[in-house]
Tab-separated table of C-alpha atoms in Angstrom:
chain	number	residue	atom	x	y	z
A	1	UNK	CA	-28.160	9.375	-6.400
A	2	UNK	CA	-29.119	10.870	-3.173
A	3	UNK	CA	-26.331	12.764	-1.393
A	4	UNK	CA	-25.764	14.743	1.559
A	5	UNK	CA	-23.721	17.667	0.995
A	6	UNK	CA	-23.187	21.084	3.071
A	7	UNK	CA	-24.067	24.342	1.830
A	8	UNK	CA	-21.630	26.984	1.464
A	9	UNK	CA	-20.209	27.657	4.751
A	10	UNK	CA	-22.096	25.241	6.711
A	11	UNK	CA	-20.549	21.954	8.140
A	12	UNK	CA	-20.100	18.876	6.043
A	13	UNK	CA	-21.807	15.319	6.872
A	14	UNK	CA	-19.769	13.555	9.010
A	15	UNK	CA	-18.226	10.091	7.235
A	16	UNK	CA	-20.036	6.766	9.061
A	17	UNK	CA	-18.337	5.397	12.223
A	18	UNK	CA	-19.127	1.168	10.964
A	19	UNK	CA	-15.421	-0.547	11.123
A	20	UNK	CA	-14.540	-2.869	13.174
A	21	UNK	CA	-10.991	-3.433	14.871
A	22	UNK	CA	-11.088	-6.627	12.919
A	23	UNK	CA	-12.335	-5.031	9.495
A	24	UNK	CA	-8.886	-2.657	10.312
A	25	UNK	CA	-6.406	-5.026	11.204
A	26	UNK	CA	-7.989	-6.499	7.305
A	27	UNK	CA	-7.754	-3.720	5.257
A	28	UNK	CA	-4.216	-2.487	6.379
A	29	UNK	CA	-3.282	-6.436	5.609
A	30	UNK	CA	-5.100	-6.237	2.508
A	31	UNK	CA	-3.554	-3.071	1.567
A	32	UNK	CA	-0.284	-4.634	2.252
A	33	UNK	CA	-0.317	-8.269	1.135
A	34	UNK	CA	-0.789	-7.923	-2.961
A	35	UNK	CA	1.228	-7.994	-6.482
A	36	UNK	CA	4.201	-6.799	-4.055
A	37	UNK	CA	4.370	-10.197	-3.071
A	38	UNK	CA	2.731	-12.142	-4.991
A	39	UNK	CA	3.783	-10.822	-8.187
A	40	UNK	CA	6.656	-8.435	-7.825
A	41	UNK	CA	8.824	-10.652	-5.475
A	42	UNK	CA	10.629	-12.039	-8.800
A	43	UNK	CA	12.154	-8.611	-9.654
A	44	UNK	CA	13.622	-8.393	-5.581
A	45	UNK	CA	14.569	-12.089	-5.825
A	46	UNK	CA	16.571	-11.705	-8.788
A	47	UNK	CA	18.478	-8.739	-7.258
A	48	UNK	CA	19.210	-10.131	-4.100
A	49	UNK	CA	18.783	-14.358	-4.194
A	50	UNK	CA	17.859	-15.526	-1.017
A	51	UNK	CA	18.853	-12.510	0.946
A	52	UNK	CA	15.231	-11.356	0.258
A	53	UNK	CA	14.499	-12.348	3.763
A	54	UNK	CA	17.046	-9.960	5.109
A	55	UNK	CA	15.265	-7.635	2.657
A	56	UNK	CA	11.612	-8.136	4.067
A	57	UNK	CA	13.226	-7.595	7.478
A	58	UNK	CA	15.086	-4.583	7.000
A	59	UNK	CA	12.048	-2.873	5.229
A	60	UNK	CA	9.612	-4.289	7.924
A	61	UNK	CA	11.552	-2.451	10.611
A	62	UNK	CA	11.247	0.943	8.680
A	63	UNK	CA	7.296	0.631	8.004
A	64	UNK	CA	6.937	-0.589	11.704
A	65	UNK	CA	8.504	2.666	13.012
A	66	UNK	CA	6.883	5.094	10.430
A	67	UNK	CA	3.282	2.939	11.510
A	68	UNK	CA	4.095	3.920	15.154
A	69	UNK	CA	4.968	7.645	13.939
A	70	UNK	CA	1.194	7.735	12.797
A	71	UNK	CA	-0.352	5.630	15.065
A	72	UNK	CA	0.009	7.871	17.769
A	73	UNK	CA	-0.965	10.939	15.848
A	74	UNK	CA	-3.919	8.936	14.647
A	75	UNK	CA	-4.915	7.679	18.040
A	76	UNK	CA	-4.793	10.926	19.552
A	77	UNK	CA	-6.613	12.827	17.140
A	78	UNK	CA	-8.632	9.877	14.907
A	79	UNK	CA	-9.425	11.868	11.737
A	80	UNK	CA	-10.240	10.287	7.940
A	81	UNK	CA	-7.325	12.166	5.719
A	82	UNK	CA	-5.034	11.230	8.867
A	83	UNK	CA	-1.306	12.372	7.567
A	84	UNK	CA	-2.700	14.867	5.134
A	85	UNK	CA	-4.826	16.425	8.052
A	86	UNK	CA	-1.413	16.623	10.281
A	87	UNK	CA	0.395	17.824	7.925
A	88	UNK	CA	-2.243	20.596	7.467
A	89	UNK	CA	-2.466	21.514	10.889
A	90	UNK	CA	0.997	20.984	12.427
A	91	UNK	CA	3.385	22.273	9.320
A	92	UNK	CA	0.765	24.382	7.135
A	93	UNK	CA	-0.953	25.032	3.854
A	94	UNK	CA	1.835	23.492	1.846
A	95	UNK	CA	2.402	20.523	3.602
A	96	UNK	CA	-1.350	19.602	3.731
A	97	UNK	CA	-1.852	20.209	0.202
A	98	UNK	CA	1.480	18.005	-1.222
A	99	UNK	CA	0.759	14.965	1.645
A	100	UNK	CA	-2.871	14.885	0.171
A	101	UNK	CA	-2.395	15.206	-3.206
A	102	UNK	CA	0.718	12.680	-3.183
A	103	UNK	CA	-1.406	9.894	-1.827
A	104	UNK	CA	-4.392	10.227	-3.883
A	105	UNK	CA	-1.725	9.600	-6.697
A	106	UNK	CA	0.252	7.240	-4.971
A	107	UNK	CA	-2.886	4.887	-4.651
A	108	UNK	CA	-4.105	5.983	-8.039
A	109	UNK	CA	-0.667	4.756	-8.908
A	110	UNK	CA	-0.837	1.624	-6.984
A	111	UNK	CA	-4.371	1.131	-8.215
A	112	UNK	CA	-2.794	0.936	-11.437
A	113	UNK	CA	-0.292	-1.570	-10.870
A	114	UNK	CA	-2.639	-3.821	-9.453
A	115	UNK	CA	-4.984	-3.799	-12.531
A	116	UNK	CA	-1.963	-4.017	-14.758
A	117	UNK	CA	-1.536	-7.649	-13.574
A	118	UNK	CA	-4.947	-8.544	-13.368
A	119	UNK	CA	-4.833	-9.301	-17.108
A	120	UNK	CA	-1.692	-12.040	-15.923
A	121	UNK	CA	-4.125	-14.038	-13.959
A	122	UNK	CA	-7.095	-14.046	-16.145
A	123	UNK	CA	-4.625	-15.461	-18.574
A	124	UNK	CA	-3.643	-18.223	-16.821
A	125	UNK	CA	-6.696	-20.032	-17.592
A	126	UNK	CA	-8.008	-18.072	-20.664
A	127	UNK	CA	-4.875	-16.941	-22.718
A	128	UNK	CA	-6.801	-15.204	-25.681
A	129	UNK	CA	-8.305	-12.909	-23.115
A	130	UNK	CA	-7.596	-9.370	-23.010
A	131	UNK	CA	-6.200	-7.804	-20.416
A	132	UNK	CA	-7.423	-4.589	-20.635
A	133	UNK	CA	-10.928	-5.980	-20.975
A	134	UNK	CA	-10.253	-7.948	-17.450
A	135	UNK	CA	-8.736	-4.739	-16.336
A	136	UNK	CA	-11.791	-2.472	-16.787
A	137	UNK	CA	-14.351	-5.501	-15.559
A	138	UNK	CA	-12.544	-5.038	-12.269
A	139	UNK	CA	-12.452	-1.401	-12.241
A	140	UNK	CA	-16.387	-1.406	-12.578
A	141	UNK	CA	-16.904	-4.015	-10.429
A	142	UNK	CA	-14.628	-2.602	-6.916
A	143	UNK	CA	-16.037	0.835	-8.207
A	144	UNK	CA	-19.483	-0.218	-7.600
A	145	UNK	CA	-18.790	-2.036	-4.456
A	146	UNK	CA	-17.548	1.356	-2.508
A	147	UNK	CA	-20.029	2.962	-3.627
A	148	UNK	CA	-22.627	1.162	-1.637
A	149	UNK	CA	-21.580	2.030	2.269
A	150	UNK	CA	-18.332	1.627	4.231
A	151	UNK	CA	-19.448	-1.444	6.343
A	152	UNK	CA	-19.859	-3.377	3.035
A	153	UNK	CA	-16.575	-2.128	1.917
A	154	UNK	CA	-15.118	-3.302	5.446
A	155	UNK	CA	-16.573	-6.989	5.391
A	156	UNK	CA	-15.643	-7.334	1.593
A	157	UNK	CA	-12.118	-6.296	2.259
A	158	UNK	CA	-11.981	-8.737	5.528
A	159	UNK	CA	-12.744	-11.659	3.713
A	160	UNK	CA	-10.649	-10.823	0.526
A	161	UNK	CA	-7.687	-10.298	3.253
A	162	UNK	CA	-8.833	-13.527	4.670
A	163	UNK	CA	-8.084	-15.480	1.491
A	164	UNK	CA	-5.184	-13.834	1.053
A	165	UNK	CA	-4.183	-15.003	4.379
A	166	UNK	CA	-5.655	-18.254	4.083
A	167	UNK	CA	-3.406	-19.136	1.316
A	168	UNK	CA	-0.339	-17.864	2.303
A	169	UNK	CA	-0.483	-19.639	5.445
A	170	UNK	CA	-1.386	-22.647	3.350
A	171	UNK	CA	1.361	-22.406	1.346
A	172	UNK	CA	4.062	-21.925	4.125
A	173	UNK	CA	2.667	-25.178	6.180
A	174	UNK	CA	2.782	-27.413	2.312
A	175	UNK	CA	5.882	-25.628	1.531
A	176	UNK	CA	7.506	-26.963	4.540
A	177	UNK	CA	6.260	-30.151	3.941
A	178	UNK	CA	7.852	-30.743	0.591
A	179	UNK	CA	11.038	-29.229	1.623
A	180	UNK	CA	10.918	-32.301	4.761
A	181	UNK	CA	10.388	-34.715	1.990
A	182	UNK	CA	12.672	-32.796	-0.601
A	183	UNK	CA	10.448	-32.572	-3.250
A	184	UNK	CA	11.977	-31.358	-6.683
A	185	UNK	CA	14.962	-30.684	-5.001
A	186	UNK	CA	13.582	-28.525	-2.329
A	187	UNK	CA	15.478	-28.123	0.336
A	188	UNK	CA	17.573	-25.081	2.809
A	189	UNK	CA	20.857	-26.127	0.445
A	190	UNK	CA	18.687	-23.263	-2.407
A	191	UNK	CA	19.935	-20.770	0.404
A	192	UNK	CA	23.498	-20.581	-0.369
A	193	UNK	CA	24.118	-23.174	-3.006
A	194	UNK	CA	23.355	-20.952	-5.926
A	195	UNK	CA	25.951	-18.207	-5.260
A	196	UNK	CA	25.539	-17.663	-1.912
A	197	UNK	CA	23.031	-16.173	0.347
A	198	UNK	CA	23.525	-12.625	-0.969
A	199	UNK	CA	24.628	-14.113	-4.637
A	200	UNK	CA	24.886	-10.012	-5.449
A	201	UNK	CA	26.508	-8.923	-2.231
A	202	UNK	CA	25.352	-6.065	0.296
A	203	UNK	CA	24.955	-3.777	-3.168
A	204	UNK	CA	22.107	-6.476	-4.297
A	205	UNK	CA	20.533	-5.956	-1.069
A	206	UNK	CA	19.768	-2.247	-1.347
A	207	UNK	CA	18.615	-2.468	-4.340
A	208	UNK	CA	16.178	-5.018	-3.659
A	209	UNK	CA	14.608	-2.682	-1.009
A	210	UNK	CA	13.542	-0.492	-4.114
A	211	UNK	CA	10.996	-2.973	-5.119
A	212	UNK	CA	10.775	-4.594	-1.661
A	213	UNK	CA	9.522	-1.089	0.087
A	214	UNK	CA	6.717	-1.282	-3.095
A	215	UNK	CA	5.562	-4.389	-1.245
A	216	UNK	CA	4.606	-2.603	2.476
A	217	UNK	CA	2.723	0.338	0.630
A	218	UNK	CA	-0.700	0.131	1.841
A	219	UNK	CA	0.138	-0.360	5.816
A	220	UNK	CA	-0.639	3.321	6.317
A	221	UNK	CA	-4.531	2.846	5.445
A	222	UNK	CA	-4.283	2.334	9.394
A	223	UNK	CA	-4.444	5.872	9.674
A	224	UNK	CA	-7.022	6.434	6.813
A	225	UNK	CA	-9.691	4.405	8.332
A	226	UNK	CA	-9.351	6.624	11.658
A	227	UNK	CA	-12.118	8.499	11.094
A	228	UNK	CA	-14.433	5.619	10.065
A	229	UNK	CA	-13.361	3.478	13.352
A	230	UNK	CA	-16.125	3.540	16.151
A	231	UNK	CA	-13.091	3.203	18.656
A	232	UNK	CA	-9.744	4.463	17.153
A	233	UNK	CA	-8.203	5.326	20.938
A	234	UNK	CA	-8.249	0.681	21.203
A	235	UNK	CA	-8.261	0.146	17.419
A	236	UNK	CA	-5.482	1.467	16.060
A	237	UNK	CA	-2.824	0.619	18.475
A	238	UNK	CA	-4.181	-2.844	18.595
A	239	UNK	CA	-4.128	-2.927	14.441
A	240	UNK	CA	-0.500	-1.365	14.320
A	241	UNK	CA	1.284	-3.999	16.813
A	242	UNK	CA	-0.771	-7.271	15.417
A	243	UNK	CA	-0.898	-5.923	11.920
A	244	UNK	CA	3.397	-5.519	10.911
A	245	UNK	CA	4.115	-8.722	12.823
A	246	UNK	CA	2.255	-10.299	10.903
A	247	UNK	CA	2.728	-8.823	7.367
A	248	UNK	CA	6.866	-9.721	8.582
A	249	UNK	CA	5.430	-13.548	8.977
A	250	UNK	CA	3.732	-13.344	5.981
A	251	UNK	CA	6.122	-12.184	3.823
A	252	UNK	CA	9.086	-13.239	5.539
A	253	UNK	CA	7.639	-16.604	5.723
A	254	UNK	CA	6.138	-17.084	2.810
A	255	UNK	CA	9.784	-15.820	0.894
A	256	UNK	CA	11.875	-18.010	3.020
A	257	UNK	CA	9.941	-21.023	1.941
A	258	UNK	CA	10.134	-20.047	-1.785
A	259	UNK	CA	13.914	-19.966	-1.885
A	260	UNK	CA	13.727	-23.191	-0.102
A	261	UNK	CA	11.986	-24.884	-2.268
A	262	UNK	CA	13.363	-23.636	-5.182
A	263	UNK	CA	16.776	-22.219	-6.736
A	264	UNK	CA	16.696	-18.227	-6.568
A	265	UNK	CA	17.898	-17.559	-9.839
A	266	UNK	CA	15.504	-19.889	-12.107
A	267	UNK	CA	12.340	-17.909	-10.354
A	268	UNK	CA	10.730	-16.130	-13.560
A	269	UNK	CA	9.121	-12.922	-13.698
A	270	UNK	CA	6.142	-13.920	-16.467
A	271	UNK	CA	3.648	-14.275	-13.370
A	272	UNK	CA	3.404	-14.921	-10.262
A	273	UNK	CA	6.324	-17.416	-8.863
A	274	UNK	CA	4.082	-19.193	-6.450
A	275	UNK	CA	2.287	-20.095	-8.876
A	276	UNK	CA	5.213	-21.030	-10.953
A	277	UNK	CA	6.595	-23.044	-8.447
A	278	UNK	CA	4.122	-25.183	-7.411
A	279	UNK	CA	3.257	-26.069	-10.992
A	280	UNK	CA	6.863	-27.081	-11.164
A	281	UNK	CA	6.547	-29.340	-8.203
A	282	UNK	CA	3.807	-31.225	-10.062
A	283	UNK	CA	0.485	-30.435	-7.333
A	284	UNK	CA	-2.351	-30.579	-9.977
A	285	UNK	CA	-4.730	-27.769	-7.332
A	286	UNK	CA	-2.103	-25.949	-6.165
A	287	UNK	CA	-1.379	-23.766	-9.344
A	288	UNK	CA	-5.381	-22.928	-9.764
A	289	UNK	CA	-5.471	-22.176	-6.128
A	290	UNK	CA	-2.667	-19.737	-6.079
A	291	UNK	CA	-3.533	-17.922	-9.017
A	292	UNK	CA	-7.204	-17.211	-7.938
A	293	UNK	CA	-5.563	-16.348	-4.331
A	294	UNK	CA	-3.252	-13.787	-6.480
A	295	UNK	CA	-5.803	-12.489	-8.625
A	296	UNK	CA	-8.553	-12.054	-5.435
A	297	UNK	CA	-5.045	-9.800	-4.002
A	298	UNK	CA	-4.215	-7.816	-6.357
A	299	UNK	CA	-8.742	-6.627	-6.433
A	300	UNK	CA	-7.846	-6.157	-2.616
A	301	UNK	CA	-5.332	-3.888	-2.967
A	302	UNK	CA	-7.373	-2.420	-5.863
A	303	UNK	CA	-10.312	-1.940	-3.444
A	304	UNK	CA	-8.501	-0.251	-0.862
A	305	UNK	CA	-6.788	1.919	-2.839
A	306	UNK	CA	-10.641	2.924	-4.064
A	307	UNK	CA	-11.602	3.689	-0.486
A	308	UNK	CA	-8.394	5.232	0.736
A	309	UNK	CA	-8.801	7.726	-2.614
A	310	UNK	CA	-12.117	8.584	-1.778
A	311	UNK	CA	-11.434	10.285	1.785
A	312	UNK	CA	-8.298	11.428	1.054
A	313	UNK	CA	-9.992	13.705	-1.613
A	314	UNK	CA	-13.089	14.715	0.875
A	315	UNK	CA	-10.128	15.699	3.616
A	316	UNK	CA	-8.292	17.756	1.050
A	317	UNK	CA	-11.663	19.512	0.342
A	318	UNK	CA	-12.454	20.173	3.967
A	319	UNK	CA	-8.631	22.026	4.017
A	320	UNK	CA	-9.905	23.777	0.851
A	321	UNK	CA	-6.916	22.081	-0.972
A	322	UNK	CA	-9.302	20.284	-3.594
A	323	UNK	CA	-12.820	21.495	-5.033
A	324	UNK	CA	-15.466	21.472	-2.692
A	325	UNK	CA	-17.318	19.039	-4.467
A	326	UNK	CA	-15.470	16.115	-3.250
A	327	UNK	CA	-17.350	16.783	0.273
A	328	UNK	CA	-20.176	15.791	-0.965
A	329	UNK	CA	-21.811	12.152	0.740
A	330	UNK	CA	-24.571	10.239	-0.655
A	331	UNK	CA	-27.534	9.024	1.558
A	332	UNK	CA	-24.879	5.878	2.817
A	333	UNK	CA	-22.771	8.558	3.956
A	334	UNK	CA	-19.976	8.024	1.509
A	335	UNK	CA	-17.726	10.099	-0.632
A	336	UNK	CA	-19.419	8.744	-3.732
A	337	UNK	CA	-17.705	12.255	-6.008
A	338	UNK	CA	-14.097	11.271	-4.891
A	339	UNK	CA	-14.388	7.612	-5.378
A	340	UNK	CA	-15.951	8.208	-8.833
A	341	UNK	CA	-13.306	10.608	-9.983
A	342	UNK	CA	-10.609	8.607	-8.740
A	343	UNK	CA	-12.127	5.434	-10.712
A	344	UNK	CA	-12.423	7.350	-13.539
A	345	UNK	CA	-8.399	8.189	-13.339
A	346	UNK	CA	-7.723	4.903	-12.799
A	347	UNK	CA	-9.030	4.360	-16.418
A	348	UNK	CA	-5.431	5.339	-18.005
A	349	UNK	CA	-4.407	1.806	-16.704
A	350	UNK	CA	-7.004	0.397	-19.289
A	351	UNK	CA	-5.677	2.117	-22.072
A	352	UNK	CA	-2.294	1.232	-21.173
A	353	UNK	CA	-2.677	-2.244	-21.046
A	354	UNK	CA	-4.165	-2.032	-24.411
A	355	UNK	CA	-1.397	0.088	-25.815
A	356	UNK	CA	1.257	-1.199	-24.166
A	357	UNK	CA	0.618	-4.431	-22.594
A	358	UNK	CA	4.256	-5.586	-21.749
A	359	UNK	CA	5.934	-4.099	-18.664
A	360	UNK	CA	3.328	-1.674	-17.476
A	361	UNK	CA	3.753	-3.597	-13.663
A	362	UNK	CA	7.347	-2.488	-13.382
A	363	UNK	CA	7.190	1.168	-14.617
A	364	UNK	CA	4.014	2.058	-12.569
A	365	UNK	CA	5.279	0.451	-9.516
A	366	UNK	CA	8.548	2.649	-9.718
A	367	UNK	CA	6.577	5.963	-9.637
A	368	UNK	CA	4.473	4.747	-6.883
A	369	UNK	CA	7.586	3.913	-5.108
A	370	UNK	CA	8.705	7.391	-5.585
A	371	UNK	CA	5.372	8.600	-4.543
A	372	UNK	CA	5.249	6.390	-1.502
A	373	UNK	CA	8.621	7.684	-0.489
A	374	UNK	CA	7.069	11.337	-0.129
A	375	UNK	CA	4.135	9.763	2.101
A	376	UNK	CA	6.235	8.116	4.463
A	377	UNK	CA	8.951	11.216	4.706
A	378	UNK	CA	5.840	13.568	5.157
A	379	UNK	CA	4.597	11.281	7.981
A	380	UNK	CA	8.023	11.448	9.629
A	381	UNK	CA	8.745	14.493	9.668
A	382	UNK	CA	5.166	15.749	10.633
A	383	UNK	CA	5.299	13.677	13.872
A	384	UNK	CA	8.420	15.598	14.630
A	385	UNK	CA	6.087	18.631	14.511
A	386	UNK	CA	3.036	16.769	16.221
A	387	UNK	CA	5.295	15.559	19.232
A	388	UNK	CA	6.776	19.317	19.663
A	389	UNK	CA	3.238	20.388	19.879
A	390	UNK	CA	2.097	17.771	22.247
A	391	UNK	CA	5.241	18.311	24.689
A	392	UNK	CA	3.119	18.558	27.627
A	393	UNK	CA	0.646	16.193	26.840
A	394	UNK	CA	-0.423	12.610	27.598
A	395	UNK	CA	0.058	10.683	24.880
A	396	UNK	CA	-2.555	7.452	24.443
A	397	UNK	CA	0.176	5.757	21.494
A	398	UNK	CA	3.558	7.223	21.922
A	399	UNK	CA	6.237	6.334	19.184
A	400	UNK	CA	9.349	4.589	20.414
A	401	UNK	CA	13.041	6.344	20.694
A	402	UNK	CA	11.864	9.699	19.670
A	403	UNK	CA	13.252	11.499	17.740
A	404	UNK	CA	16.101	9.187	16.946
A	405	UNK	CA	14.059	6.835	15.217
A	406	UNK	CA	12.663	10.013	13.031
A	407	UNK	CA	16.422	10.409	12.054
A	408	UNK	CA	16.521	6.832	11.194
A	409	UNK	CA	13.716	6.393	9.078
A	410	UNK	CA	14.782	10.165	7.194
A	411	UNK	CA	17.853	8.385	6.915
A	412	UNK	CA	16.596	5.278	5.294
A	413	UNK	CA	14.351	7.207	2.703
A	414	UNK	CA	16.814	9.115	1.409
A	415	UNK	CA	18.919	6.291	0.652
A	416	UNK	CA	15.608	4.606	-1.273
A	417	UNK	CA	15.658	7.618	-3.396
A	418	UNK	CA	18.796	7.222	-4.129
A	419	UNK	CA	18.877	3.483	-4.992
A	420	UNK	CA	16.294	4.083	-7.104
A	421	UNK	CA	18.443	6.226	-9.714
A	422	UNK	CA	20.846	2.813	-9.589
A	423	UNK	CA	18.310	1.182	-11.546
A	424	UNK	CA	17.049	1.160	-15.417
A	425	UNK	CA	12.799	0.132	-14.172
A	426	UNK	CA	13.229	3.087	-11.490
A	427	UNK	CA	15.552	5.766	-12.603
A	428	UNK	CA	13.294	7.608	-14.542
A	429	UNK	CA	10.906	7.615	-11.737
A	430	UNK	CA	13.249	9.175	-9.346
A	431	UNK	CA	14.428	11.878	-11.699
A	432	UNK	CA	10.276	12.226	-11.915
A	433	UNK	CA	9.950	13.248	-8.562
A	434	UNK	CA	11.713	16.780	-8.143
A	435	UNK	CA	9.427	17.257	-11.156
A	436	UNK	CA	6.478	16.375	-9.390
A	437	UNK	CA	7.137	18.317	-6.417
A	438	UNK	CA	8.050	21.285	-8.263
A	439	UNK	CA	4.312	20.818	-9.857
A	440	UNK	CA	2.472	20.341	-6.581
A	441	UNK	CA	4.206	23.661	-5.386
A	442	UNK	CA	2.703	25.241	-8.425
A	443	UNK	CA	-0.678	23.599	-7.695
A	444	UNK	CA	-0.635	24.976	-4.698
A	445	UNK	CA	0.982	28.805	-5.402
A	446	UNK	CA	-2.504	28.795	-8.283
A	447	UNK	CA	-4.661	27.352	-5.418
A	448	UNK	CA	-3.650	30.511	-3.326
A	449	UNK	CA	-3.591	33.201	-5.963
A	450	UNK	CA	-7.116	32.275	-7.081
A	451	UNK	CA	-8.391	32.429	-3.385
């Protein structure tokens, strides 16, 4: 492979300026709108019955503010690595090196979770398959695919986001059709005649944001594709203010119409229950439809998580946080070494499913919780830096109610940590992550002694 690569000392190859406001506005949907939803929406369900709406809300309000957070540190300074890169250069060697190396696993992690439940899809219409073999033919395949160039990338992740969108939309508009006509018992009486609207009370509704927050991971790939937009000052703003009100319709939408149509607490978790549901209702398509719409989601999510590890890696090299190496471009201008070696992590997932093939959704989605956590807490907190530094400028995105809403949202986090040790699928995660910290620290204290 041809590759462009600096010598020691010299400047690295810029990364390609090729996407779109629309290719954007895609990937952050596609980043967002996956097995969260599609597939992990039982496990929130069943904690909080149709209060999952109130759910979705609640956690749409956090993202939306943490969004804005970046959005105008983005906008003003559009850089690839976006949150690592501030956290480099507004709080110091430290905080560059643990946002970086947090999100590389994070989407490793989510990367992971994604492939888990490919296997789940294939096996709707070949049972005998195995899922680690449809595991690793996706890994190859979305491998490949970013390897090629960044506006191929874009337009394949525009059109898988399209589907995705497609289909949900669908689904809402014949979802609200057969609750009209009250089809298998359909109808807004599944709202509170099965316990209640919050069945669990207000306890059931923190602890669905645990696995609800899961679902908006991905949103900050706004930020990522800064340095890759050919006009981040109009882009970004535009993606962040069209992008979360429409992930809140989506999955707001899309959830109210499921517990419409169907009683909360007989919504499975052995696939996806949109699939599940529409079997149940007797549409011969619909089921097929759905689970090729859920399986083309969860490669979305898989794809951006590809691309997202890929520059994340080349900005922690241009920090000197990671090996130099992972600067290195090929001929296309893309960070062929980091999406490679993240692939090649993203193996373990394989093996997994092989060894364990039960439950490996749940377990990896509570680490990347935990991991996801850190990102967003490193991207408030480094705007609180970012605005003290920009006092006496004019900003082009500025955040709203600051620095209350940076309270808020600190607030809110810390409270999702500790939810997560009130559950059996996410305590050990949360008891993982002083561990993990305490290793990046050490990562880091090694990366400076060996200087």
């Amino acid at each position: 492979m041809s590759v462009t690569s600096s010598a020691a000392g010299a400047e690295p190859a810029a990364l390609a300026r090729s996407l779109k406001n629309r290719h954007i506005q895609m990937i952050a949907l596609g980043g967002a709108i996956g097995t969260g939803l599609f597939y992990g929406s039982a496990a929130s369900i069943q904690l909080v019955g149709p209060g999952i709406i109130l759910s979705y809300l609640i956690g749409g309000l956090a993202i939306y503010l943490i969004l804005r957070f970046l959005g105008e540190m983005s906008t003003q300074e559009p850089v690839s690595g976006a949150f690592s890169h501030f956290a480099y250069r507004y709080w110091g060697g430290f905080a560059g090196f643990l946002s970086g190396w947090n999100y590389w696993l994070l989407y490793i992690l989510v990367a992971m979770a994604e492939l888990s439940v490919v296997g789940l899809y294939v096996n709707y219409w070949l049972p005998d398959f195995p899922a680690w073999a449809s595991a690793l033919a996706v890994l190859l395949a979305v491998t490949a695919l970013n390897l090629l160039n960044v506006r191929l990338y874009g337009e394949s992740e525009f059109w898988l986001a399209f589907i995705k969108i497609a289909a949900i939309i669908g689904m809402i508009v014949l979802g609200l059709v057969l609750i009209a006509r009250g089809a298998g018992g359909a109808g807004p009486s599944n709202l509170w005649a099965h316990g209640g609207f919050l069945p669990n009370g207000a306890h059931g509704l923190l602890l669905s944001l645990v696995v609800v927050m899961f679902s908006f991971g991905g949103t900050e790939l706004i930020g990522i594709t800064a340095g890759e937009a050919d006009d981040p000052q109009r882009s970004i703003p535009r993606a962040i203010n069209q992008v979360i009100w429409r992930i809140l319709l989506f999955y707001v939408g899309a959830l109210a119409v499921l517990v419409t149509l169907y009683p909360w607490n007989e919504v499975g978790l052995n696939g996806s229950p949109f699939v599940l549901i529409f079997s149940r209702l007797g549409i011969p398509a619909a089921p097929d439809i759905l689970n090729l719409v859920v399986l083309s989601a969860a490669i979305s999510v898989y794809n951006s998580g590809m691309y997202s590890n890929g520059r994340m890696l080349r900005s922690l090299a241009e920090q000197g946080n990671a090996p130099r190496i992972f600067l290195r471009l090929s001929r296309r201008r893309v960070p062929w070494v980091g999406v490679l070696f993240s692939s090649a992590c993203t193996l373990l997932i394989v093996i997994i499913n092989f060894l364990v093939p039960e439950g490996a959704f749940m377990r990896i989605m509570a680490v990347a919780t935990a991991a996801a956590a850190i990102t967003w807490m490193m991207i408030v907190l480094v705007h609180l830096r970012f605005r003290k530094a920009h006092a006496r400028d004019a900003l082009l995105f500025p955040a709203p109610f600051y620095p209350w809403t940076n309270y808020l949202c600190v607030a809110f986090l810390v409270l999702l940590v500790g939810l997560m040790t009130q559950l059996d699928d996410t305590r050990p995660a949360a008891y993982v992550l002083p561990v993990w910290l305490g290793l990046l620290y050490a990562g880091y204290r090694l990366k400076q002694r060996n200087a």
